[in-house]
XYZ file of C-alpha atoms in Angstrom:
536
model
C -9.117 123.086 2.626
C -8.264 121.263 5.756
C -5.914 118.291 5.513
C -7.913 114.939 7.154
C -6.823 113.558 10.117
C -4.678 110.332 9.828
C -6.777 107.667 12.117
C -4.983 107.064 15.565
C -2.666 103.925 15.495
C -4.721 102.790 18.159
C -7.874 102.655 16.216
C -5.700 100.574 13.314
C -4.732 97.744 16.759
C -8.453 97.592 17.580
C -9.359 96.978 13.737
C -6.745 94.174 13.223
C -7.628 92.284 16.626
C -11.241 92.527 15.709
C -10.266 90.811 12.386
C -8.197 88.153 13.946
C -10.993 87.337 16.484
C -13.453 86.989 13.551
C -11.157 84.528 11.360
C -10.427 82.259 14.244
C -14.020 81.675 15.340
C -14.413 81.382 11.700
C -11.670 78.746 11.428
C -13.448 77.193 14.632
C -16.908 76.939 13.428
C -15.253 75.402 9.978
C -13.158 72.716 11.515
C -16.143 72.487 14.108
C -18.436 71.678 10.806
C -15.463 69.463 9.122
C -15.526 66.974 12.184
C -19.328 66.691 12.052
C -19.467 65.757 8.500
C -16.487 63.192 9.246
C -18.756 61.739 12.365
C -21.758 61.416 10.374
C -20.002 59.112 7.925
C -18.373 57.043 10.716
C -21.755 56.670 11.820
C -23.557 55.975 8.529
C -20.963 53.446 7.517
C -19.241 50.528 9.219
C -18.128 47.030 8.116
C -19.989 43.672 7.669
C -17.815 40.677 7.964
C -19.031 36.860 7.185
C -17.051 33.611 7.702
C -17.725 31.026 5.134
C -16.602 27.546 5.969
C -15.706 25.946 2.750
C -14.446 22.160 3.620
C -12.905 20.517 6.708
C -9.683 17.757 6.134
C -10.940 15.380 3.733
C -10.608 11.473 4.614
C -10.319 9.326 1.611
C -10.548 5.457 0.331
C -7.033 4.446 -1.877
C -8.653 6.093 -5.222
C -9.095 9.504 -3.556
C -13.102 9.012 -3.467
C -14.334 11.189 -0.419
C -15.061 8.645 2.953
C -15.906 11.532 4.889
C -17.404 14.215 2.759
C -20.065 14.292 0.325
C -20.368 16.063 -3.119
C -18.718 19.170 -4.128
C -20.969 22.417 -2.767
C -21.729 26.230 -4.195
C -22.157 28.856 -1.562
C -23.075 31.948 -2.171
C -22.529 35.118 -0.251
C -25.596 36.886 -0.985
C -26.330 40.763 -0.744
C -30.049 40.765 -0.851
C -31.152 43.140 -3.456
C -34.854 42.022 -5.680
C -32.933 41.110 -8.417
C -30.049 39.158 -6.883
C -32.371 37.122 -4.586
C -34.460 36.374 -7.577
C -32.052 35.245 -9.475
C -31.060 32.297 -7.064
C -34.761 31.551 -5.570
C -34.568 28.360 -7.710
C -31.121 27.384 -7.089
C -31.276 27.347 -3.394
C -30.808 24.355 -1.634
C -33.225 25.092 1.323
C -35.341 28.102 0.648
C -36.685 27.597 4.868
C -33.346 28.513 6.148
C -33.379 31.536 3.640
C -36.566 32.904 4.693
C -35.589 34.075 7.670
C -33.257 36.480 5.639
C -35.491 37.814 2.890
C -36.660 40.635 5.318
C -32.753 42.061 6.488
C -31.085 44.302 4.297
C -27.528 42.321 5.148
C -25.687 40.005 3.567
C -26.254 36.206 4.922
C -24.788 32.799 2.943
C -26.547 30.447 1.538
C -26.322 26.509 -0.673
C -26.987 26.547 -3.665
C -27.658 23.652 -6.371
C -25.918 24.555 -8.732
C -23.567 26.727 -10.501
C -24.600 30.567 -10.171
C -22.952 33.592 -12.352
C -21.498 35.805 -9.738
C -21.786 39.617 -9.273
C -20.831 42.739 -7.130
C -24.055 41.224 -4.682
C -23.037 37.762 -5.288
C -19.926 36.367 -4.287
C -19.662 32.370 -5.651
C -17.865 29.886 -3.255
C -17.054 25.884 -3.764
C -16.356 23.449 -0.985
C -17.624 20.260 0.007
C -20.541 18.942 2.298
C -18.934 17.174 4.950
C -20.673 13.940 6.461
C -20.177 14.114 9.924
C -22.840 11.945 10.594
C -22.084 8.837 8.277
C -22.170 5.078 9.005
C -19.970 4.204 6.169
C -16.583 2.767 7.933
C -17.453 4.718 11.131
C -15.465 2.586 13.518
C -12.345 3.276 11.659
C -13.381 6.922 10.617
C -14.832 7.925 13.939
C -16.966 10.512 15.341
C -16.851 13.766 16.788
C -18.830 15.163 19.545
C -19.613 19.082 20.003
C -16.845 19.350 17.009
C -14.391 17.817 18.960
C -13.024 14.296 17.372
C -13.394 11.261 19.913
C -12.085 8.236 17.637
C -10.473 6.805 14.888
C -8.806 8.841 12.334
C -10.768 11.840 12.643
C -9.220 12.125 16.591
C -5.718 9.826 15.224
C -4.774 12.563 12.211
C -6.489 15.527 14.135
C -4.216 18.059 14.114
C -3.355 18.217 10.003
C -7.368 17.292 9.095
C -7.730 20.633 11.110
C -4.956 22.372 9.090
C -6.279 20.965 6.135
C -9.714 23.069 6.488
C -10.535 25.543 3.814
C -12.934 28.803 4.179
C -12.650 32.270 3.329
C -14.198 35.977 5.080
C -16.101 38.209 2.605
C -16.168 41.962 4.150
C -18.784 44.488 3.239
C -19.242 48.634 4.069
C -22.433 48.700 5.269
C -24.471 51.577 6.584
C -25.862 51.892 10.271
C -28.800 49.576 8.730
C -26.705 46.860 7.498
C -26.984 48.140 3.815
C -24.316 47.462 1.882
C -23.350 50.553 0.021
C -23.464 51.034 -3.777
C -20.040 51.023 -4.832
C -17.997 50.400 -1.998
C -15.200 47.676 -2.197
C -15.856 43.941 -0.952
C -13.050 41.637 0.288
C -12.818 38.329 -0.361
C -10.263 36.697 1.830
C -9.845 32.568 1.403
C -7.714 30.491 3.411
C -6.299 27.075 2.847
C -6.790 24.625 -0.141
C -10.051 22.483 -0.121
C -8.959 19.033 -1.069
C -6.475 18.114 1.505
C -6.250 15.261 4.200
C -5.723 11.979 4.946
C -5.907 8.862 2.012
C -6.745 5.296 3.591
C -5.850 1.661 2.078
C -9.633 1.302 2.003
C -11.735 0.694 -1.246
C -15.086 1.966 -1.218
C -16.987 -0.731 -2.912
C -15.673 -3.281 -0.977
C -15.707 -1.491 2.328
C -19.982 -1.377 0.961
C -19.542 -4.560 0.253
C -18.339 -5.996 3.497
C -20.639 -4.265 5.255
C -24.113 -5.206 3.245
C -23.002 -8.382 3.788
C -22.870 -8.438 7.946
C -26.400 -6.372 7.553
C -27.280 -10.391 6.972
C -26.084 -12.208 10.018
C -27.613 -13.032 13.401
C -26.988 -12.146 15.939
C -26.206 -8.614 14.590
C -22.422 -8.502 16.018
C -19.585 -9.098 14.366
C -16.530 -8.105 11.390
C -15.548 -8.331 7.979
C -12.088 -7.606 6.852
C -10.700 -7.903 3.152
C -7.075 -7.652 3.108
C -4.934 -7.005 -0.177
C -2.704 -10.608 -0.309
C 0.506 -9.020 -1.319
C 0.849 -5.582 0.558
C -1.101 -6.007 3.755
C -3.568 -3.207 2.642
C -6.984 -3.012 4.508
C -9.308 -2.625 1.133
C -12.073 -3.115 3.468
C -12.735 -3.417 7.564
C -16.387 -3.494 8.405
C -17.914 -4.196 12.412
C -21.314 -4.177 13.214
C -23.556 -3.229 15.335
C -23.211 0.566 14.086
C -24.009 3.432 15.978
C -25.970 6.769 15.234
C -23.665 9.267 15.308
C -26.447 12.134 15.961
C -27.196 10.496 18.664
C -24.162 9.503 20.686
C -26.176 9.051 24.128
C -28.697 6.462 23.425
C -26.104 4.365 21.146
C -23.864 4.869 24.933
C -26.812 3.021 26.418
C -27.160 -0.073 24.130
C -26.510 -3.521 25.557
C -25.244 -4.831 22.088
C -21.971 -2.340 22.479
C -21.726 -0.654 19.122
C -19.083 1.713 19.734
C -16.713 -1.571 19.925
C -14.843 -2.351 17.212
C -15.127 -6.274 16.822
C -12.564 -6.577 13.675
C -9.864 -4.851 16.192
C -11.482 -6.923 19.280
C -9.580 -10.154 20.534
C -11.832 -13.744 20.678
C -11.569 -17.426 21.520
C -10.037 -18.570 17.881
C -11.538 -22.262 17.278
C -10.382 -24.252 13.823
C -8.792 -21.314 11.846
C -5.780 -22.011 14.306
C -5.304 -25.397 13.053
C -3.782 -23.488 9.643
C -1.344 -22.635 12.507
C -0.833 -25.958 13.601
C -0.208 -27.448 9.972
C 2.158 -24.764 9.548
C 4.117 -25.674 12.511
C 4.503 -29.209 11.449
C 5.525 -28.388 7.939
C 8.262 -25.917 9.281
C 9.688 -28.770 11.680
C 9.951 -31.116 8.831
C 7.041 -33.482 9.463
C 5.466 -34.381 5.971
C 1.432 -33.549 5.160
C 1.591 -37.066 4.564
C 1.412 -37.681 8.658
C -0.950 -39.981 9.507
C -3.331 -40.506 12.345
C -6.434 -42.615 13.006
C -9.066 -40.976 14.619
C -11.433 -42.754 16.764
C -13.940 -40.059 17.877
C -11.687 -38.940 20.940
C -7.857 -38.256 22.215
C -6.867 -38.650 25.764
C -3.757 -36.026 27.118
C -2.504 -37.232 30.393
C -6.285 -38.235 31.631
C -7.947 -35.615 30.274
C -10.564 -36.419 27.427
C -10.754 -34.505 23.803
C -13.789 -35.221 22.010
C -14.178 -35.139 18.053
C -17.398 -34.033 16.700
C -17.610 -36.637 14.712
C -18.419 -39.171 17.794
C -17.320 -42.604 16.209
C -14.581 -40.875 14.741
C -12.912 -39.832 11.368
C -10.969 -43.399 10.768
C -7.567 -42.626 9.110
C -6.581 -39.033 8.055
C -3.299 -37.450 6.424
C -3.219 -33.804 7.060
C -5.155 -32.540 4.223
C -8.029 -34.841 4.789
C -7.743 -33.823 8.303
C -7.993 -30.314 7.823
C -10.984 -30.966 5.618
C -12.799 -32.365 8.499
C -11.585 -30.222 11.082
C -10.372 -33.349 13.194
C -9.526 -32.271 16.265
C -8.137 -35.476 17.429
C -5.285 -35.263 14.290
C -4.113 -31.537 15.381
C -4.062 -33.185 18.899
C -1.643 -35.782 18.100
C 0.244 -33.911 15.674
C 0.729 -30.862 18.174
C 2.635 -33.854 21.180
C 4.710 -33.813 18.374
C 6.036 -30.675 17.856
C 7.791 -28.701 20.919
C 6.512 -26.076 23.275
C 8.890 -23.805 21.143
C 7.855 -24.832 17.203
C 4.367 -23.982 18.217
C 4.821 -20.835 20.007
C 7.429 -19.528 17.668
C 5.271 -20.054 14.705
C 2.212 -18.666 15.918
C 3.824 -15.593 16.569
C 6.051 -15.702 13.655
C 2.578 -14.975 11.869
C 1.374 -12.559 14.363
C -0.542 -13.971 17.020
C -0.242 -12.106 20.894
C 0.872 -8.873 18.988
C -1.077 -5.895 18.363
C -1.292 -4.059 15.451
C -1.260 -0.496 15.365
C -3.162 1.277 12.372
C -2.699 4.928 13.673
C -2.407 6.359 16.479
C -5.011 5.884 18.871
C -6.611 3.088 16.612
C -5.234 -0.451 16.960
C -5.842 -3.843 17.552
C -5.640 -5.845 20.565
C -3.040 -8.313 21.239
C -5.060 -11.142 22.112
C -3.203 -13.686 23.430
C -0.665 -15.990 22.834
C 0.533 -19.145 25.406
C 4.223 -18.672 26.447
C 6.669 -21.480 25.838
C 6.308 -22.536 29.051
C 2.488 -22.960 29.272
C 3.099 -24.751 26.299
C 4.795 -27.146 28.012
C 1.825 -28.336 30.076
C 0.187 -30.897 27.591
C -3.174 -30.225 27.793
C -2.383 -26.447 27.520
C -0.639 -27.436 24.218
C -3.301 -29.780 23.201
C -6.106 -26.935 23.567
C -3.813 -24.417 21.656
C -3.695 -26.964 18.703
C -6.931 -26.543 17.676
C -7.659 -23.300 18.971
C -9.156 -23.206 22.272
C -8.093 -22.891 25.692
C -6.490 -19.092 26.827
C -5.882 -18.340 22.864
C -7.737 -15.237 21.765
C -7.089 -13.461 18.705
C -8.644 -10.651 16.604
C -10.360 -11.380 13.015
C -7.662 -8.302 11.672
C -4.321 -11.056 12.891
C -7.004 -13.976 11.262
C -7.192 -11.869 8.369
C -2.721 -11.357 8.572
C -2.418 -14.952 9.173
C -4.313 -15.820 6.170
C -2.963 -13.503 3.887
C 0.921 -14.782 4.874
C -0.249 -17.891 3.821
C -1.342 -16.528 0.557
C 1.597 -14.683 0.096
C 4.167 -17.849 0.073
C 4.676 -17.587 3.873
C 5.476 -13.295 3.707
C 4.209 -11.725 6.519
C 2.855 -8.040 5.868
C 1.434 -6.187 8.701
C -1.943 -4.931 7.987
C -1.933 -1.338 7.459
C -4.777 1.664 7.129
C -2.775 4.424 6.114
C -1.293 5.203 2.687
C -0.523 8.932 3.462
C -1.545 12.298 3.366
C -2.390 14.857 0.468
C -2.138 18.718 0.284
C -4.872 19.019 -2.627
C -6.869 15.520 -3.314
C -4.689 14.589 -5.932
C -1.367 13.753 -5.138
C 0.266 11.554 -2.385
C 3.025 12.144 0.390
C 3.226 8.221 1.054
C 3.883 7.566 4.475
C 6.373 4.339 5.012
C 4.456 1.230 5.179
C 5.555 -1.476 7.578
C 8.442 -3.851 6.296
C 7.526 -7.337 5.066
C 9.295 -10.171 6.346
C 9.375 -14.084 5.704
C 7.473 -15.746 8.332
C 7.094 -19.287 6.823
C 8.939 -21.039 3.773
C 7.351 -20.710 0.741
C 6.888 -24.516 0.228
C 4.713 -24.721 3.704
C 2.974 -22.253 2.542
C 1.922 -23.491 -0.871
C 0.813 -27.021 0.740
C -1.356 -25.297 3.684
C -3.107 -23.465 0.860
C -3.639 -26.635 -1.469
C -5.558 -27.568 1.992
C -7.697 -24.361 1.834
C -8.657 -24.978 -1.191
C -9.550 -29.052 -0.805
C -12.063 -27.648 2.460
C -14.185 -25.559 0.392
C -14.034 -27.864 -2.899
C -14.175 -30.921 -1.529
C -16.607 -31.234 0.999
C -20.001 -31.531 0.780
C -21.052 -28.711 3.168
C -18.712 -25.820 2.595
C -21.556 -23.318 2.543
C -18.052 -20.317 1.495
C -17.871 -21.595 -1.703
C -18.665 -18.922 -4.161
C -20.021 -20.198 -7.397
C -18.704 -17.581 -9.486
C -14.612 -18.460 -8.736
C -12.486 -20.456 -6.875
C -11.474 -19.858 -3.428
C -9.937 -21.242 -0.341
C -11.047 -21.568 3.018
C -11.317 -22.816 6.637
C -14.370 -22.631 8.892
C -14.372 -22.483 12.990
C -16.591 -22.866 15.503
C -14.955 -21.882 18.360
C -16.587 -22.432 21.796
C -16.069 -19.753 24.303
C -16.540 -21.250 27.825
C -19.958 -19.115 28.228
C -23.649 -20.965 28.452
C -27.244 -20.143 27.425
C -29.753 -20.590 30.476
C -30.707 -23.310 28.543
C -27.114 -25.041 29.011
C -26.534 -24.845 25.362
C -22.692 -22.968 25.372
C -22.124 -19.519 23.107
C -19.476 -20.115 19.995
C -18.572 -17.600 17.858
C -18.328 -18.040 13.855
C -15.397 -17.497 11.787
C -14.167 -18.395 8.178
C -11.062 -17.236 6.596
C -9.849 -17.350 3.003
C -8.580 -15.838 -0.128
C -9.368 -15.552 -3.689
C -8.840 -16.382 -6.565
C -6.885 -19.221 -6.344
C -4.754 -19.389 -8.709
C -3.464 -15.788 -8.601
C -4.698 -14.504 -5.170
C -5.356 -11.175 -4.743
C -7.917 -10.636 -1.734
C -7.946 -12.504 1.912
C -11.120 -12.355 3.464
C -12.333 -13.312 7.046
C -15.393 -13.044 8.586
C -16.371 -13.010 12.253
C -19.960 -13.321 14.149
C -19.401 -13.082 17.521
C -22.108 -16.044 19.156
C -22.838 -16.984 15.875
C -22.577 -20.721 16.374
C -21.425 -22.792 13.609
C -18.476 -21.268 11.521
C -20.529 -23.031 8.226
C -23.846 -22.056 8.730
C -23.530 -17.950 9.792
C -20.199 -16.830 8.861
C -19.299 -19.207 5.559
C -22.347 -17.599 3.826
C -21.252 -14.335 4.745
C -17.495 -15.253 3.461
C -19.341 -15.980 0.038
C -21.161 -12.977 -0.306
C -18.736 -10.822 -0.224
C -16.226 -12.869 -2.602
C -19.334 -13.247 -5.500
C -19.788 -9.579 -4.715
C -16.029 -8.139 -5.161
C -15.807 -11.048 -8.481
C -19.121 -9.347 -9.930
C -17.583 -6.070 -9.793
C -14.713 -7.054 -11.193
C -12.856 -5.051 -8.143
């Protein structure tokens, strides 16, 4: 038989080309398939993200109690499947705004009203509702406008109230439609601590306080400070008119200027200056036991000071004097002391100085006569009873005051306390150093005087019923007149109580109010029967 024939080598070549042509298109055409699959997913899946704010910088009153932000809030990050939205339908705070959602298949936030259990479609979030658009202590909080502060201690402590903000970003893989896929990992990504901010001197209640009580007066303009005695703290600092912070343009266009800030606005002064006076005396060694007779008027080098009691007082030491707000006494007591002695003192217990709170937020200086307008007469005659180019603000009334209180040791009034991390604890910034502005003895007998005008005279309208207090009344004229000729005076009364271990100084201020007695004294009351009550 015939041995085969071996195949030519040539034919073996062809063969293995032919096979290597084949298992590279075949490679091809797999890798080709391999890439699809991989674009199909990258098309069929993406990711979802949602930013959840939680809490802004917190502003709080001396006990850590919220000024700016409400209750404590639940959010919910809510993948809408039938069961998960039915098992918060009757938690949610506003079921309108979650309407909207009900038909998308993606995630969307929501409030609830309560605790929820959460789940792989419900992510649980707490916060707090912030009150941008409060009344409560506005002209010291501020407001904002377009999210950007303008004022106060929302613009003063901007920059860490900002840090302070707490929210977190929840991520989902989603499909093309916005589904979130079974399975697939969610994120949950928080930032910052919800809690921290700013703490303030003030005390709610009695910031409440203060202001229900100007909600009383008219005209509807003026402030109501409560100072702590001892430290200088500002428990409470109320102005009126208030504003409505939603809508910023039409309170821009009110004639009764309620974006001003009376309690940090400077005024003609009136009778709460002749504390000043008294003071002044005392320090230069004359004795309360001075004594003048008044006659229903005082001339100074020609020019004419009236009394208001027209045929005159009769003889007065300087208690009795201060009782009936003689101006005639304070007159002849003030051609007494120097140019010096009465400018020294006055600004020994912060007169023509302004005090600054934060930054941004601060009182006016007013002002004070210079030693050598003092040294015209009448100049010095007009200061002694507080009139003539004296203006001062009812937060250096409210200093004044409380110096006297405080055996004659001046404390700045101060807002700030300091700043917290969590709503807990205190970084306490440095307070302004005390210093001794009048001797304790002067002092003690100008207060014995505060106390004789509201207990013994007959119509000392400040006198709470409920404790004992100390006061003085003014009814300072301002140099402006009614078209019926009648002139403008604004309505003060300072004080402090309880006597005999003071703890609060309180001033009030109605700017045109008239008498001191009849508009501010009742207001003066109010809020000292209100802060007793309370037992604050």
């Amino acid at each position: 038989m015939e041995m085969m024939k071996k195949p030519p080598i040539r034919l073996y070549l062809l063969a293995g080309i032919l096979f290597l042509c084949m298992t590279g298109v075949l490679i091809q055409l797999c890798t080709a398939a391999q890439g699809d699959a991989v674009a199909a997913v990258g098309v069929r899946q993406g990711k979802y993200h949602l930013h959840v704010p939680l809490s802004d910088g917190i502003i709080y009153d001396c006990n850590f109690q919220p000024l700016n932000a409400g209750a404590p809030s639940v959010k919910a990050v809510v993948n809408p499947t039938p069961d998960t939205l039915a098992s918060i339908f009757t938690k949610l705070r506003n079921r309108k705004e979650v309407q909207s959602h009900l038909q998308s298949v993606s995630p969307f936030i929501c409030d609830l009203t309560e605790e929820a259990e959460g789940n792989q479609n419900l992510i649980i979030l707490h916060g707090r509702e912030m009150c941008r658009g409060s009344r409560f202590a506005q002209h010291l909080l501020g407001y904002q406008q377009n999210g950007e502060p303008m004022s106060g201690i929302e613009r003063a402590y901007a920059g860490w109230l900002k840090s302070c903000a707490a929210s977190a970003d929840v991520t989902f893989t989603v499909s093309a439609r916005g589904e979130v896929l079974a399975g697939a990992e969610t994120t949950v990504l928080q930032h910052g601590q919800a809690g921290g901010g700013v703490v303030t001197t003030l005390h709610t209640d009695i910031q409440k306080i203060a202001e229900d009580a100007l909600k009383t007066v008219r005209p509807n303009a003026g402030a109501a400070i409560v100072l702590d005695c001892k430290t200088g703290n500002i428990a409470a600092c109320a102005s009126t008119p208030v504003y409505d912070p939603d809508n910023l343009s039409a309170a821009m266009q009110r004639s009764d200027s309620p974006f001003i800030n009376r309690a940090l606005s400077a005024y003609s002064v009136g009778s709460v200056f002749k504390l000043v006076t008294a003071s002044a005396a005392l320090e230069s060694g004359f004795s309360a036991k001075y004594m003048y007779e008044c006659t229903g008027e005082v001339r100074v080098y020609g020019q004419r000071f009236r009394c208001h009691k027209q045929d005159g007082h009769g003889l007065l030491d300087m208690q009795h004097a201060m009782m009936c707000s003689c101006n005639p006494y304070f007159i002849s007591l003030s051609r007494l002391l120097s140019p010096q002695a009465m400018h020294d003192t006055a600004e020994s217990l912060g007169f023509g100085q302004k005090i600054v709170l934060a930054e941004g937020l601060e009182s006016a200086a007013g002002y004070l006569q210079s030693e050598a307008e003092l040294q015209i007469e009448a100049e010095k005659a007009n200061m002694s009873f507080g009139q003539g180019k004296l203006l001062a603000t009812p937060l250096q009334i409210a200093a004044m005051t409380a110096c006297i209180v405080n055996d004659g040791i001046y404390s700045e009034p101060h807002l700030i306390l300091g700043c917290t991390t969590d709503g807990k604890s205190l970084n306490r910034q440095e307070q302004p150093v005390q210093r001794r502005a009048l001797r304790s003895d002067t002092a003690a007998k100008v207060r014995r005087m505060m106390v004789s005008v509201l207990e013994r005279t007959a119509s000392a309208n400040g006198k709470p019923q409920n404790t004992r207090a100390g006061g003085k009344t003014s009814t300072a004229q301002t140099g402006q007149f009614r078209k019926d000729g009648t002139e403008l005076c604004h309505a003060w009364m300072t004080g402090f109580f309880p006597v005999n271990q003071p703890r609060y100084t309180v001033t009030v201020f109605v700017e045109n109010g008239g008498s001191g007695n009849q508009t501010a004294a009742p207001v003066f009351r109010q809020i000292i029967e209100k802060i007793t009550d309370a037992g604050l």
